[in-house]
Each structure stands twice: as C-alpha cells, then as structure tokens.
Tab-separated table of C-alpha atoms and ligand atoms in Angstrom:
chain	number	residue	atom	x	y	z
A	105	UNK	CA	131.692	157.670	128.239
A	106	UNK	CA	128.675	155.816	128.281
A	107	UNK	CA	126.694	154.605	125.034
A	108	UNK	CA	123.924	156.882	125.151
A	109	UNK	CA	125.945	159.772	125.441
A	110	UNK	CA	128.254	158.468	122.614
A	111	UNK	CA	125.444	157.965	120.296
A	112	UNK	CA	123.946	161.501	121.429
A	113	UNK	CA	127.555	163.267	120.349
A	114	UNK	CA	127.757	160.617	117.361
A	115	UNK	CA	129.567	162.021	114.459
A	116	UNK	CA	128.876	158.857	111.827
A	117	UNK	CA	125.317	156.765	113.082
A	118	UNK	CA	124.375	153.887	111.492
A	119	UNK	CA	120.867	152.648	112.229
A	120	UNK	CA	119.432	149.459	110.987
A	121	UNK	CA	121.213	149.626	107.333
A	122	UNK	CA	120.486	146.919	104.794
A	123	UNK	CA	121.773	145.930	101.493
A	124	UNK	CA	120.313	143.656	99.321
A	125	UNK	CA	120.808	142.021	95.967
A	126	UNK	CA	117.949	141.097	93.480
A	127	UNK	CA	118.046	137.905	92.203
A	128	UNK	CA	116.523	135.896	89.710
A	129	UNK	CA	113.447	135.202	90.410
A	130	UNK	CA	112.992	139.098	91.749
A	131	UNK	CA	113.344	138.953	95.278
A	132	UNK	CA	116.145	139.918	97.638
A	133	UNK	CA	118.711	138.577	99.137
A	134	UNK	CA	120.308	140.462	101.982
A	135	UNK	CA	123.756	140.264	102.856
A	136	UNK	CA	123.698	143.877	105.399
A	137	UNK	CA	120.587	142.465	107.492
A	138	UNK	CA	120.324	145.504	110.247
A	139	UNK	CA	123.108	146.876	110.843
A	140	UNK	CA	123.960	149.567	114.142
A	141	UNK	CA	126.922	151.260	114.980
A	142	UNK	CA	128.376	154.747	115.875
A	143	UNK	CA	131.309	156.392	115.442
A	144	UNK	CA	132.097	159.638	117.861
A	145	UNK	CA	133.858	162.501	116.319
A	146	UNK	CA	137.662	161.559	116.827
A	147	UNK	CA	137.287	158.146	117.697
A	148	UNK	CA	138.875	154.747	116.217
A	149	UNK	CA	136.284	151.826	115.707
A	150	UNK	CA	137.410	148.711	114.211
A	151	UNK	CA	135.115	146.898	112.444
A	152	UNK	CA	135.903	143.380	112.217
A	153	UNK	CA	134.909	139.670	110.717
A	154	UNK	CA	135.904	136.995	108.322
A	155	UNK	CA	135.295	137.418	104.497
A	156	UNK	CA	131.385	137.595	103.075
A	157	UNK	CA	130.351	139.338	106.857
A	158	UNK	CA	128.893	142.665	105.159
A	159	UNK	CA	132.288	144.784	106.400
A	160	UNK	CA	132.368	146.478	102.788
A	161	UNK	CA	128.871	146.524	101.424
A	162	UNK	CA	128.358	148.593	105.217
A	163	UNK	CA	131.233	151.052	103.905
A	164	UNK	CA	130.054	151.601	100.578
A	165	UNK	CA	126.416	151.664	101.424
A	166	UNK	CA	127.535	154.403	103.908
A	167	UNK	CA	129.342	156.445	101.120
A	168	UNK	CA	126.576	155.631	98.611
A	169	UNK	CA	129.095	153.672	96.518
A	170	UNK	CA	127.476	150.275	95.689
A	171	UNK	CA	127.223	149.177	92.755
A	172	UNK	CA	124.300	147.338	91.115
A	173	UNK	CA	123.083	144.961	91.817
A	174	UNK	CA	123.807	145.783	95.667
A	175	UNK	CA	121.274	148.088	96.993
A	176	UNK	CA	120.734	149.966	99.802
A	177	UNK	CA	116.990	148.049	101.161
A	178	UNK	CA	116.447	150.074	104.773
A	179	UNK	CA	117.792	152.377	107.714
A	180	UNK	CA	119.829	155.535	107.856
A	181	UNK	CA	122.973	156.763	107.722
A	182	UNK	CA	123.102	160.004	110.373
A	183	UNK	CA	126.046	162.271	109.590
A	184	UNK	CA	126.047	165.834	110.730
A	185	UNK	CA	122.233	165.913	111.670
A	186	UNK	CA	121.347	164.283	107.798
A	187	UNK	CA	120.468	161.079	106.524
A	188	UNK	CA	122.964	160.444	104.072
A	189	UNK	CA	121.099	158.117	102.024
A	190	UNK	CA	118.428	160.923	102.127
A	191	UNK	CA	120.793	163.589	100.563
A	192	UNK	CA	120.980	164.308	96.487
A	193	UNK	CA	123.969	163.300	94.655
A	194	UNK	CA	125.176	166.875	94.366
A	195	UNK	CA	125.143	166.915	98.239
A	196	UNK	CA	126.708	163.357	98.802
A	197	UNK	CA	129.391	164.143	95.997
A	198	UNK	CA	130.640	167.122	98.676
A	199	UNK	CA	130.879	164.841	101.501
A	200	UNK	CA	132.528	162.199	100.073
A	201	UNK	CA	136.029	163.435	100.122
A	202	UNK	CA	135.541	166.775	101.807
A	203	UNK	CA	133.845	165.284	104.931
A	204	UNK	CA	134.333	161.658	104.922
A	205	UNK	CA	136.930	160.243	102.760
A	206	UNK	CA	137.473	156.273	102.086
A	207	UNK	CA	140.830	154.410	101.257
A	208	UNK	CA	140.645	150.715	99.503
A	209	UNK	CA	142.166	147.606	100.108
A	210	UNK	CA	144.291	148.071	96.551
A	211	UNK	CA	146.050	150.755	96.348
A	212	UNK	CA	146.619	149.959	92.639
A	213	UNK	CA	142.988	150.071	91.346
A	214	UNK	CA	142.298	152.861	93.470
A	215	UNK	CA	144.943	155.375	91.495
A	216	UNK	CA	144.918	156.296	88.193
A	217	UNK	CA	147.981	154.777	85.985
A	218	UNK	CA	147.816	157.418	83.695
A	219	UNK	CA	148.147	160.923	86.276
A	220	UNK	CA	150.758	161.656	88.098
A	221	UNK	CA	150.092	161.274	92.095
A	222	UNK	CA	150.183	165.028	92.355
A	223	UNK	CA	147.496	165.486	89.792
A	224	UNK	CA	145.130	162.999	91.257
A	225	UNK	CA	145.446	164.803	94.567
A	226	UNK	CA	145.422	168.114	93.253
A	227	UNK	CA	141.816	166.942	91.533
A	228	UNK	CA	140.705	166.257	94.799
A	229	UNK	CA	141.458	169.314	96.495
A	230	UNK	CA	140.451	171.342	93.742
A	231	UNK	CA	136.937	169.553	93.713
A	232	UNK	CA	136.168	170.406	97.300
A	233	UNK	CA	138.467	174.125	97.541
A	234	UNK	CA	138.436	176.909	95.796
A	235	UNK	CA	142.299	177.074	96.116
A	236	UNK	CA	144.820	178.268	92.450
A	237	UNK	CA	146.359	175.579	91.229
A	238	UNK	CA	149.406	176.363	93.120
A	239	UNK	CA	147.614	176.401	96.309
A	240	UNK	CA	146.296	173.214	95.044
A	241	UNK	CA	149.988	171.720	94.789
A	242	UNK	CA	151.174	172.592	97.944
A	243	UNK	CA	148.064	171.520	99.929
A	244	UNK	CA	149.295	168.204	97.886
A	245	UNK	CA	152.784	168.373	98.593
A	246	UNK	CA	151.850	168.625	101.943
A	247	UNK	CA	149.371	166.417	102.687
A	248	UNK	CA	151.888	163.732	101.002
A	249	UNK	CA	154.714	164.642	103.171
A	250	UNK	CA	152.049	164.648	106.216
A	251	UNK	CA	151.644	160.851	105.352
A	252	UNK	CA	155.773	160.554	105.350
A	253	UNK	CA	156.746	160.417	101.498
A	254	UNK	CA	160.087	162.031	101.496
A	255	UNK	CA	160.913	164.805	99.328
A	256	UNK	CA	157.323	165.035	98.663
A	257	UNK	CA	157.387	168.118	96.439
A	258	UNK	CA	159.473	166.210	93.990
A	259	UNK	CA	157.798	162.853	94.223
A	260	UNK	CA	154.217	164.820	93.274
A	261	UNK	CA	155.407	164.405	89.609
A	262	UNK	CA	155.960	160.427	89.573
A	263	UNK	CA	153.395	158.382	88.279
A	264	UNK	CA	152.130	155.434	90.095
A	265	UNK	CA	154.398	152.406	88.787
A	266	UNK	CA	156.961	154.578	90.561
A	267	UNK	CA	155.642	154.208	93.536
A	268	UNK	CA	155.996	150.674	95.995
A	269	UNK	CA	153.063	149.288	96.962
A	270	UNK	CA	153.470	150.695	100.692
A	271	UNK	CA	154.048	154.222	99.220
A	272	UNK	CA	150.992	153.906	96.546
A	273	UNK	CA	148.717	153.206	99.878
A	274	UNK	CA	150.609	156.217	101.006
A	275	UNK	CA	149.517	158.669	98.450
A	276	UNK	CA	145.848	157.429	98.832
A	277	UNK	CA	145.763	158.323	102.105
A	278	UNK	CA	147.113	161.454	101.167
A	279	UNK	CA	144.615	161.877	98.785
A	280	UNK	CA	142.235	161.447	102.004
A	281	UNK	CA	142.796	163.584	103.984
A	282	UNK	CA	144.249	166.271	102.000
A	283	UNK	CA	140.717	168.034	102.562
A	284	UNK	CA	141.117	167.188	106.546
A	285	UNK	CA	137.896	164.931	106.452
A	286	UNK	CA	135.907	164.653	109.925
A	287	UNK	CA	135.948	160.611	109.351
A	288	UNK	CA	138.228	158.536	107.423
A	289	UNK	CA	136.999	154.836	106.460
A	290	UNK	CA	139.722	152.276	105.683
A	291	UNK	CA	138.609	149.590	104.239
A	292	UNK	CA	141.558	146.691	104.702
A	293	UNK	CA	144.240	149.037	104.032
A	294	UNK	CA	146.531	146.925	104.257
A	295	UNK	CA	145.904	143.422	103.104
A	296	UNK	CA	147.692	143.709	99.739
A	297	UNK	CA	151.227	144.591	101.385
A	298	UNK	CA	153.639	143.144	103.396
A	299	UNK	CA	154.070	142.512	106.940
A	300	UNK	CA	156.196	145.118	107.519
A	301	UNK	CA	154.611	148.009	105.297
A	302	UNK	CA	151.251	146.923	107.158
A	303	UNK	CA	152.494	148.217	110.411
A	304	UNK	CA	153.907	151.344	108.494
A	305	UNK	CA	150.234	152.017	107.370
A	306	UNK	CA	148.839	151.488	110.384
A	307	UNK	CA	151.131	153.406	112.627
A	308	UNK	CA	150.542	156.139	110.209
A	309	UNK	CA	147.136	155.505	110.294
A	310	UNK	CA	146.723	155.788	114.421
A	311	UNK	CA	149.294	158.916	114.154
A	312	UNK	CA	146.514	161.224	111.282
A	313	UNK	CA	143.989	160.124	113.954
A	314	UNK	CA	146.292	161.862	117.077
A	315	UNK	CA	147.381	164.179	115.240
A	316	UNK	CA	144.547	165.755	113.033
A	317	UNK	CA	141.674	164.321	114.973
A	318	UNK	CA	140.432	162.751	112.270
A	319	UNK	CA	137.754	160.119	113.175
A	320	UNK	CA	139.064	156.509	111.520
A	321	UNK	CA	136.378	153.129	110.455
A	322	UNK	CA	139.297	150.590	110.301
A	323	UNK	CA	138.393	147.751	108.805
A	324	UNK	CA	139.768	144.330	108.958
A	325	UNK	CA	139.867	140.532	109.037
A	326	UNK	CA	142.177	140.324	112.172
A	327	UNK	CA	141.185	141.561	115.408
A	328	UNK	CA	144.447	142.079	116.996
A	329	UNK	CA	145.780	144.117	113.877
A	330	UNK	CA	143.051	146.534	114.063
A	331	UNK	CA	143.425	146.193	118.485
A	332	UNK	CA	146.346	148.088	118.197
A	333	UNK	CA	145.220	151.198	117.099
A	334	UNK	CA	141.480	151.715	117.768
A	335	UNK	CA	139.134	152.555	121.012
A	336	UNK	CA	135.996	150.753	120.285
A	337	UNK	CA	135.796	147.032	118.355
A	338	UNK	CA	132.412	145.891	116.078
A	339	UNK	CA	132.724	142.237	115.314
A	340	UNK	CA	130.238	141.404	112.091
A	341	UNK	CA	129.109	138.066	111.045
A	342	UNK	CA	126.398	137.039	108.732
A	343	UNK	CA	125.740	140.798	108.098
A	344	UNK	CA	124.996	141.721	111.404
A	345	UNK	CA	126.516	142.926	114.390
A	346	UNK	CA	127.218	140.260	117.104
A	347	UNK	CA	129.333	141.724	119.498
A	348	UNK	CA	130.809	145.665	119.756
A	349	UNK	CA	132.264	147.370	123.023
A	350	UNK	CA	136.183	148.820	124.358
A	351	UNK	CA	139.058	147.456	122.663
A	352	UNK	CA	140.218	146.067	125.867
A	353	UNK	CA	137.356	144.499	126.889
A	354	UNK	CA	136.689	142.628	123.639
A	355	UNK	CA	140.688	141.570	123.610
A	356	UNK	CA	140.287	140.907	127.359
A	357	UNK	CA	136.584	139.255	128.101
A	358	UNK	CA	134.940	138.501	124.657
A	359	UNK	CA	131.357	137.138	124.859
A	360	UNK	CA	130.106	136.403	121.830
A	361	UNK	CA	131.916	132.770	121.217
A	362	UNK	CA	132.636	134.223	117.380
A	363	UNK	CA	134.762	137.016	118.895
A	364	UNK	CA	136.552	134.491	121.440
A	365	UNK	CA	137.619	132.614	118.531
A	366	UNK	CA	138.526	135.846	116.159
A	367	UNK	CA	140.936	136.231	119.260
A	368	UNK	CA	142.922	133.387	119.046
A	369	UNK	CA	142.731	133.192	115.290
A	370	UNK	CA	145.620	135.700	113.915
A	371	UNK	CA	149.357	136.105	114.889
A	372	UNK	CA	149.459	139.134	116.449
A	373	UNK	CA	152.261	141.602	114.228
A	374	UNK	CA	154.241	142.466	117.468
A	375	UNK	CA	153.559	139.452	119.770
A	376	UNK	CA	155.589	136.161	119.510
A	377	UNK	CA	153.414	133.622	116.544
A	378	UNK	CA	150.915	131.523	118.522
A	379	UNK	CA	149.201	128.761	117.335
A	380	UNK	CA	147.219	129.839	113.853
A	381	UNK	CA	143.719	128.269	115.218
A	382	UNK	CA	141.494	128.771	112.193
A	383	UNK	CA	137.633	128.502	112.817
A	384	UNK	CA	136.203	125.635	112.236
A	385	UNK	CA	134.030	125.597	109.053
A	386	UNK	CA	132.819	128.332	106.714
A	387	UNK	CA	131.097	131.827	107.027
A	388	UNK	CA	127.089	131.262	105.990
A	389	UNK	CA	126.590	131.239	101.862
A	390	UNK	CA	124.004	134.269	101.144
A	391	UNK	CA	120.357	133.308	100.615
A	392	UNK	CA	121.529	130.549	103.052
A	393	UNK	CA	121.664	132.081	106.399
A	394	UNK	CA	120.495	130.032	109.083
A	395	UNK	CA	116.832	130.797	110.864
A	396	UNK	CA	118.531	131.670	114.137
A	397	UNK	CA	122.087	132.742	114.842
A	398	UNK	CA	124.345	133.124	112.108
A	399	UNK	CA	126.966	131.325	113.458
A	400	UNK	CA	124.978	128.970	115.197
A	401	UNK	CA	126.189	125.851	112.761
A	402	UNK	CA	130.131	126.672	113.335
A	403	UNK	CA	129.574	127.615	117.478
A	404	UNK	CA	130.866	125.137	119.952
A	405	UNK	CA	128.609	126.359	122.540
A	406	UNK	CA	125.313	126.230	120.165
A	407	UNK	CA	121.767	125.600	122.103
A	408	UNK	CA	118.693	124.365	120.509
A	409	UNK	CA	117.098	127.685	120.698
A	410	UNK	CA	120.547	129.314	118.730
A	411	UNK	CA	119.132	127.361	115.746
A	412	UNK	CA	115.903	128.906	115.695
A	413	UNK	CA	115.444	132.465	116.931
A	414	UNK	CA	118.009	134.913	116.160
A	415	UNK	CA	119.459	136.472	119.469
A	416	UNK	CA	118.918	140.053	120.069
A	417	UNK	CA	122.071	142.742	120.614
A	418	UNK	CA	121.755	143.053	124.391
A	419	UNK	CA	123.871	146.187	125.518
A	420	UNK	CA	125.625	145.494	129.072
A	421	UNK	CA	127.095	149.109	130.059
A	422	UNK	CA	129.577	150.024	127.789
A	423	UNK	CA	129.023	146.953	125.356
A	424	UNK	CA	126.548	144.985	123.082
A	425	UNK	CA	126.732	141.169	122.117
A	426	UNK	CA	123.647	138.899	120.465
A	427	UNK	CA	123.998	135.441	122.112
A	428	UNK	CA	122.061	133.068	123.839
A	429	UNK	CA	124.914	131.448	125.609
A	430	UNK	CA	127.548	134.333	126.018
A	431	UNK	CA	130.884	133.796	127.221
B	291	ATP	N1	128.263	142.688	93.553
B	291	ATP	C1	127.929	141.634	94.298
B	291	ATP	N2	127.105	140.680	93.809
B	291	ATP	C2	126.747	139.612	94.559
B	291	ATP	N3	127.152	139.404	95.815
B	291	ATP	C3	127.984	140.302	96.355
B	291	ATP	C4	128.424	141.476	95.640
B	291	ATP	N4	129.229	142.190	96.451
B	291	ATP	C5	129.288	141.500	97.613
B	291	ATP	N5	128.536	140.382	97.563
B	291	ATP	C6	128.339	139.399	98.642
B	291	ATP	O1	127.867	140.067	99.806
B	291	ATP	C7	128.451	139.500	100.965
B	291	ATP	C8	129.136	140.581	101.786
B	291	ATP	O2	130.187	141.118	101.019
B	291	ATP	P1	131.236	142.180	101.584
B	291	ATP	O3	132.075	142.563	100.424
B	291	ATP	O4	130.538	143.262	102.304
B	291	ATP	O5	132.050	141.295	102.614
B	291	ATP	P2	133.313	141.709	103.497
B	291	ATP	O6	132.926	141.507	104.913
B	291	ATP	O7	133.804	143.044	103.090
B	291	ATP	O8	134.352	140.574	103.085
B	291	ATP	P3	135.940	140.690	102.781
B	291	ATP	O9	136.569	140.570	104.115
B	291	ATP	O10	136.197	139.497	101.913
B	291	ATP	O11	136.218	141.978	102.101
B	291	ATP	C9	129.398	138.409	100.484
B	291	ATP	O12	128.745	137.175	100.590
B	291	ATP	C10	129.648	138.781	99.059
B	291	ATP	O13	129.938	137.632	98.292
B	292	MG	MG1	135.545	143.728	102.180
C-alpha cells in the first residue's frame, strides 16, 4: 500500500497536533511540536521513543483527555470524516469508548477499587448501548472471557484487589473493547508487569487486532517489544516525528541515527539478551529544545547544519525520516 493511499483510507489522521503548557510568565511551552501520523482501519502502528518524547500528551490530546495545564495549541485530529478536536463534548464523550477506546499504563489507577470489574464494564456498555442490564452482563462476561479470564461469568463479581496485576490489565482491555471500538490506543500497557505477563498482554493484544479487526496505537519505550506485533513503526523524539515506515524496514534499515540506536537499546523478550547499549545522554528538557534537530546534541553523526535548522520529514516510498545525515 502506498502512503497516499493509506492516508486517503485513514481511519485515525493526525495532522500537525500540538500541545502546549502555559507557563509563568504566560507563554507556551510546547512539548507536541507538529505532530503527523495515520492509522488505517485495522492496522497496528507502534509509536515509539524514550520518556518526555510527547508519546502520551499525542494520545490524550487525540482523545481530548489532557489535563490543564496541557493544551491542545494547533492541527487536527481526522476520525471518521471529523475533526475531533472540532466536535462538542457530548459528541467526543460517544467516541471515546464506543469508537476509540484507550487502555493505561496502570492498570490499578485506571479501575475503580470500590466496583466490582463487572460493574465497571457493565457502565461502559450501558453508556454507549441501549442493552437491559442483563444484556449488559453478558456483553461483560463475554468480552472478559474474549480477553482470556477464565470462568469469566463468575470472576465479573470480584473486585479489583482480587485480581493480579496481569489480569487487572486484562479486565481493562475488556472494558475496551467490550463496545468493539474501530481503534484501540494502548498506552504502555504493559510497563507495570512482569516479563512474562507483558508477553501475555501483548499476544492478546496482536490476537483482538486478528481477530476483531480492531485497529491498535501501541505505545512503547522499546522498539522490539512493540516490533512484534505491529505493521507500521513511528519513532518520536523531542515531540516530533523523526522517523515512521514498515516494521521491517525500521528493524531492518533504520535511518534516522535515533532509531538505529532505539534498535540496539532493549533486550528483545524472545531473542537471546544482547548487550543493554543505553543512549548516550538525556532526552531534551522542555523549553530547552535545541534550534535544530532535537537530538542533534546526543547524535554521533551530528553536522553543523543539525544544530541549526531543524530537518524536514522527507517521505522515501513507503517511509518518512527528518535527518540531515540519514543512515
Ligand atoms: N501536566 C504536565 N505538566 C508539565 N509538563 C508535563 C505534563 N505532562 C507532561 N509533561 C511534559 O511533557 C513532555 C511529554 O510528556 P509525555 O507524557 O507525552 O511523554 P511520553 O513520551 O509519554 O513519556 P513516557 O514514556 O515517560 O510516558 C515531558 O517532558 C513531560 O515532562
Ligand atoms: Mg507516556
């Protein structure tokens, strides 16, 4: 498929998206400073980068979740022929959940200590279906068996401190897609469990995706984690795109140096442990970003000219990268 075509049948665009903070002294700081992407309907996209790129601000801004003082400062958000940063809160409210759906890094703040896990999926349903409440239930019971709880029907009555960790992020995706979203965003789903329950998640992750067709946003800090299961990689620094194109070609030929270190950076789950090669230095402080390339002051193959004018995304066939001294 070529890029055109996939931004022409683009389920989820994002087009030059900013978010900003106010600070003191009243002006803004960005930390989303023009961001592009699309996401086709039933396609994986990872979106990748180290902590501080913009990954979540990008997510929330697209659900219309930030919080002050974050801000939404410019572009659009093209879902279903609408801008969704264009659409009133009565509208928005309907999509998120219904259409697009969003699971969090912690399972634990994300569910409600004091309902039981059939309740808060039941609420969700309800708020998007006019189903009876025992329609409700065994949409529920379903949707958590669909995510492999066992004897789900019984397990709707437990309460979250019954739950493990790996089951908890379970029941949120549950929760997700128990309206059968078009897109589902997962923001670092798996960061707060353990090696092992990670690859649960994100096998069941890829499976929803073959299975119900469900378009997935995974995001993450490690490239080959998210590698495994998606089509299409975006690598973010500095709160832009630098680099996005095939999984294979990222894993295979990377060109923006950022990515070619990303690569080498995290133990793969299922490959033998390589060297842990961290990159060198730390991510640009906000308010601090440099003139020219973000990365510019951590990139071994920096130029004079990376310092000063910020590269453009270039698209070359199927991918995009914004260097001046590509790989
Ligand atoms: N409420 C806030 N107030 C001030 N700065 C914020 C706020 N939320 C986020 N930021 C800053 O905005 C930048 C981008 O944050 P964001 O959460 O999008 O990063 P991220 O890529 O998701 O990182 P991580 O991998 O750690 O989740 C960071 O520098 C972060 O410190
Ligand atoms: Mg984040």
């Amino acid at each position: 498929m070529s890029a055109a075509r996939r931004m022409n049948g683009a389920l989820l665009s994002i087009e030059g998206l900013r978010v900003g903070f106010r600070n003191a002294s009243g002006g803004v700081i960005e930390a989303v400073r023009g961001v592009d992407f699309a996401v086709a309907a039933g396609e994986a996209v990872g979106v990748v980068g180290e902590s501080g790129s913009g990954k979540s601000l990008t997510m929330l801004a697209v659900m219309r979740l930030l919080g002050a003082p974050a801000r939404t400062t410019g572009g659009r958000v093209m879902f279903d022929g609408q801008d969704l940063l264009d659409v009133d809160e009565a509208r928005m409210r309907a999509i998120r959940g219904r259409d697009i759906a969003m699971v969090f890094q912690d399972p634990q703040s994300s569910l409600n200590p004091a309902l039981t896990i059939g309740r808060q999926i039941t609420d969700v349903v309800r708020a998007h279906r006019r189903v009876s409440a025992g329609e409700a239930r065994r949409i529920a019971g379903e949707s958590l068996e669909r995510v492999g709880v066992r004897e789900a029907g019984k397990r709707l009555d437990a309460y979250p401190h019954e739950f493990s960790g790996g089951m908890r992020q379970r029941a949120l995706i549950a929760m997700a897609i128990a309206c059968r979203p078009r897109l589902l965003i997962a923001d670092e789903p798996t960061t707060a469990l353990d090696v092992t329950v990670q690859a649960q998640i994100v096998d069941l992750i890829a499976e929803l995706r073959r299975d119900l067709g469900i378009a997935v946003l995974f995001i993450s800090h490690n490239l080959q984690l998210v590698a495994e299961i998606v089509d299409r990689v975006v690598v973010m620094y500095g709160g832009k795109v630098v680099e996005d194109g095939p999984v294979e070609a990222i894993e295979l030929s990377p060109r923006h140096p950022y990515t070619g270190l990303l690569q080498a950076c995290v133990p793969s789950l299922t490959a033998p442990v390589g060297p842990l090669v961290a990159i060198e230095g730390a991510p640009p402080r906000l308010g601090r970003m440099p003139q020219g390339c973000p990365f510019s002051p951590r990139c071994p193959r920096v130029v004079a000219r990376c310092e000063l004018e910020m590269p453009a995304l270039l698209t070359e066939g199927e991918r995009r990268f914004a260097c001046w001294r590509p790989l």
